[in-house]
XYZ file of C-alpha atoms in Angstrom:
200
model
C 83.652 154.615 57.746
C 82.234 151.316 59.140
C 82.252 149.247 56.062
C 81.080 145.954 57.381
C 78.264 147.976 59.317
C 76.933 149.829 56.409
C 76.759 146.596 54.273
C 74.946 144.608 57.374
C 72.549 147.679 57.071
C 71.925 147.415 53.625
C 71.492 143.994 53.494
C 68.895 144.672 56.167
C 67.163 147.100 54.197
C 67.578 144.600 50.915
C 65.408 141.504 52.713
C 62.726 144.211 53.968
C 62.396 145.591 50.317
C 62.491 141.996 48.989
C 59.935 140.408 51.428
C 57.847 143.502 50.632
C 57.759 143.225 46.901
C 57.346 139.102 47.173
C 54.006 140.083 49.162
C 53.043 142.782 47.373
C 52.937 140.660 44.342
C 50.494 138.104 45.821
C 48.492 140.512 47.413
C 49.397 138.927 50.915
C 51.003 142.297 51.990
C 47.234 143.962 51.216
C 45.002 141.943 53.529
C 43.828 142.608 57.132
C 46.108 143.154 59.627
C 50.084 142.853 59.754
C 51.158 140.287 57.197
C 52.968 137.751 59.554
C 56.146 137.143 57.196
C 56.681 141.096 56.752
C 56.260 141.710 60.607
C 58.964 138.986 61.571
C 61.567 140.679 58.949
C 61.200 144.154 60.886
C 61.117 142.440 64.126
C 64.501 140.662 63.055
C 65.785 143.797 61.570
C 64.740 146.164 64.658
C 66.254 143.821 67.309
C 69.663 144.299 65.601
C 69.114 147.964 65.081
C 68.881 148.063 68.548
C 71.665 146.423 69.140
C 73.842 148.803 66.938
C 72.017 151.946 68.588
C 73.206 150.737 71.858
C 77.010 150.324 70.558
C 77.454 153.102 68.133
C 74.674 155.710 68.656
C 72.406 156.377 65.755
C 74.583 155.191 62.537
C 74.572 158.469 60.593
C 76.099 159.145 57.144
C 79.928 160.057 58.965
C 79.753 156.264 59.886
C 78.136 154.604 57.481
C 78.035 156.819 54.560
C 74.302 157.819 53.047
C 73.226 154.817 51.836
C 73.799 152.914 55.014
C 72.254 155.468 57.148
C 69.408 155.570 54.818
C 69.172 152.045 55.356
C 69.275 152.398 58.991
C 66.430 155.127 58.760
C 64.024 152.452 56.889
C 64.625 149.701 59.164
C 63.533 151.813 62.248
C 60.853 153.476 60.094
C 59.148 150.059 59.671
C 59.759 148.865 63.368
C 56.368 149.617 63.876
C 55.794 146.981 66.628
C 58.787 148.470 68.601
C 57.248 151.875 69.881
C 60.044 152.156 72.508
C 62.776 151.676 70.289
C 61.007 154.261 67.693
C 60.545 156.940 70.244
C 63.924 156.218 72.043
C 66.077 156.907 68.910
C 64.246 160.138 67.386
C 66.356 162.110 69.497
C 69.451 160.466 68.165
C 68.221 160.959 64.626
C 67.351 164.520 65.288
C 70.782 164.973 66.851
C 72.472 163.492 63.899
C 70.617 166.015 61.506
C 71.771 169.144 63.596
C 75.657 167.599 62.879
C 74.701 166.896 59.436
C 75.086 163.494 59.630
C 71.476 162.397 58.886
C 68.812 163.703 56.480
C 66.398 166.289 57.758
C 63.827 164.440 55.918
C 64.251 161.238 57.595
C 63.593 162.549 60.898
C 60.349 164.459 59.858
C 58.933 161.047 58.483
C 59.712 159.394 61.638
C 58.185 161.916 63.806
C 55.065 161.818 61.970
C 55.304 157.963 62.014
C 55.431 158.334 65.868
C 52.342 160.955 65.801
C 50.405 158.640 63.403
C 50.328 155.689 65.419
C 49.826 157.504 68.856
C 46.920 159.196 67.038
C 48.157 162.695 66.923
C 48.198 165.232 64.287
C 51.045 164.953 61.932
C 53.816 167.570 61.516
C 54.738 166.992 57.954
C 51.797 165.246 56.326
C 53.959 162.504 55.589
C 52.283 159.294 56.553
C 49.192 158.478 54.359
C 46.494 156.254 55.292
C 42.909 155.263 53.635
C 40.266 158.017 54.487
C 36.372 157.456 54.319
C 36.140 158.326 50.627
C 38.430 155.752 49.633
C 41.708 157.532 49.267
C 45.344 157.665 50.481
C 45.535 160.886 52.462
C 47.593 162.501 55.130
C 44.796 163.165 57.761
C 44.912 165.634 60.418
C 48.069 168.057 60.156
C 49.152 170.383 63.126
C 49.091 174.008 61.925
C 48.512 173.550 58.445
C 48.746 176.984 57.724
C 52.823 176.221 58.294
C 52.943 173.069 56.696
C 54.346 174.502 53.430
C 57.134 175.649 55.122
C 58.054 172.777 57.376
C 58.410 170.582 54.398
C 60.525 172.837 52.712
C 62.766 173.168 55.626
C 62.930 169.302 55.739
C 63.770 168.875 52.221
C 60.438 167.282 51.384
C 58.455 167.691 48.419
C 55.104 169.495 48.236
C 52.287 167.394 49.678
C 50.528 167.318 46.581
C 53.153 165.085 44.711
C 53.876 163.031 47.785
C 50.271 162.207 48.227
C 50.207 161.383 44.078
C 53.143 158.903 44.178
C 51.735 156.979 47.435
C 48.499 156.824 45.460
C 50.014 155.688 41.970
C 52.268 153.326 43.952
C 49.172 151.753 45.819
C 47.414 151.510 42.373
C 50.826 149.995 40.673
C 50.827 147.298 43.305
C 47.063 146.580 43.635
C 46.812 147.892 46.922
C 42.878 148.993 47.156
C 40.990 150.700 50.121
C 39.548 148.570 52.674
C 35.537 148.187 52.423
C 34.810 148.658 55.665
C 36.380 151.808 56.872
C 35.083 151.944 59.903
C 36.184 148.197 60.649
C 39.781 149.310 59.122
C 40.328 152.231 61.955
C 39.111 150.080 64.809
C 41.386 147.403 64.099
C 44.561 149.809 63.208
C 43.541 151.720 66.601
C 43.234 148.326 68.406
C 46.432 147.095 67.235
C 48.390 150.278 68.214
C 47.214 150.051 71.531
C 47.874 146.151 71.826
C 51.897 147.032 70.990
C 51.831 149.810 73.128
C 51.489 153.016 70.713
C 48.089 154.184 72.554
C 47.275 153.974 76.181
C 43.451 154.251 75.391
C-alpha cells in the first residue's frame, strides 16, 4: 500500500468535489459551457494523474486501497478535456478490473464516457444528458435488449434507479434543462471536436 499516493489521490478528489459543490451553490456550474474554475481543477488533476500512471500504472486497490482507487477513477472520469489520457487509460483500468484491483462499474462508466463524448451509443447507459423534452436521459444505447445484463455484470444499479437519482440530484442542485436544446447540442458537439473527442 502506497499511503502517500492514496492521500494525494483523495485530496485531488476532495478538491474536485469541493469546487463542484461551491460552483453548484452559486449556480455558476450550470451556466453555458465548461465553467473555467472547474476546468482548471480538472486539468490540474489530470496532469498529476498522468504522471502517476506513467510512474506506477493504474493506481488500483492493491496500491492505494478502495478509496484511493475510486478517487483516481473520479479524477480520470472528470478529465474531459484530455481525450488522449482517458482513451489510453481505459485498457489499464480494464486490466485492473480483471486482476481484481478495480471496480467493474468504474470501467463501465469510463467506457461510456468515451463513447458519449465521441458521439457513439453507450454500452451501459451511465452517461445522462438533457434530451429534447428537458429530461436527463441516457440517450442511445448499444444493443438495448442486453443492457440489463451488462449493467448487472458491472455491478451497476438498474438504469431506472440511476436515472431517478441523477434527476433528483440535478433538481436539488438547481440544474435546469437548457432553454434552447439545439443550441446546447451544437455547443456541446463543437466543444467535443475542439478538444479532440471527435474529428467531424
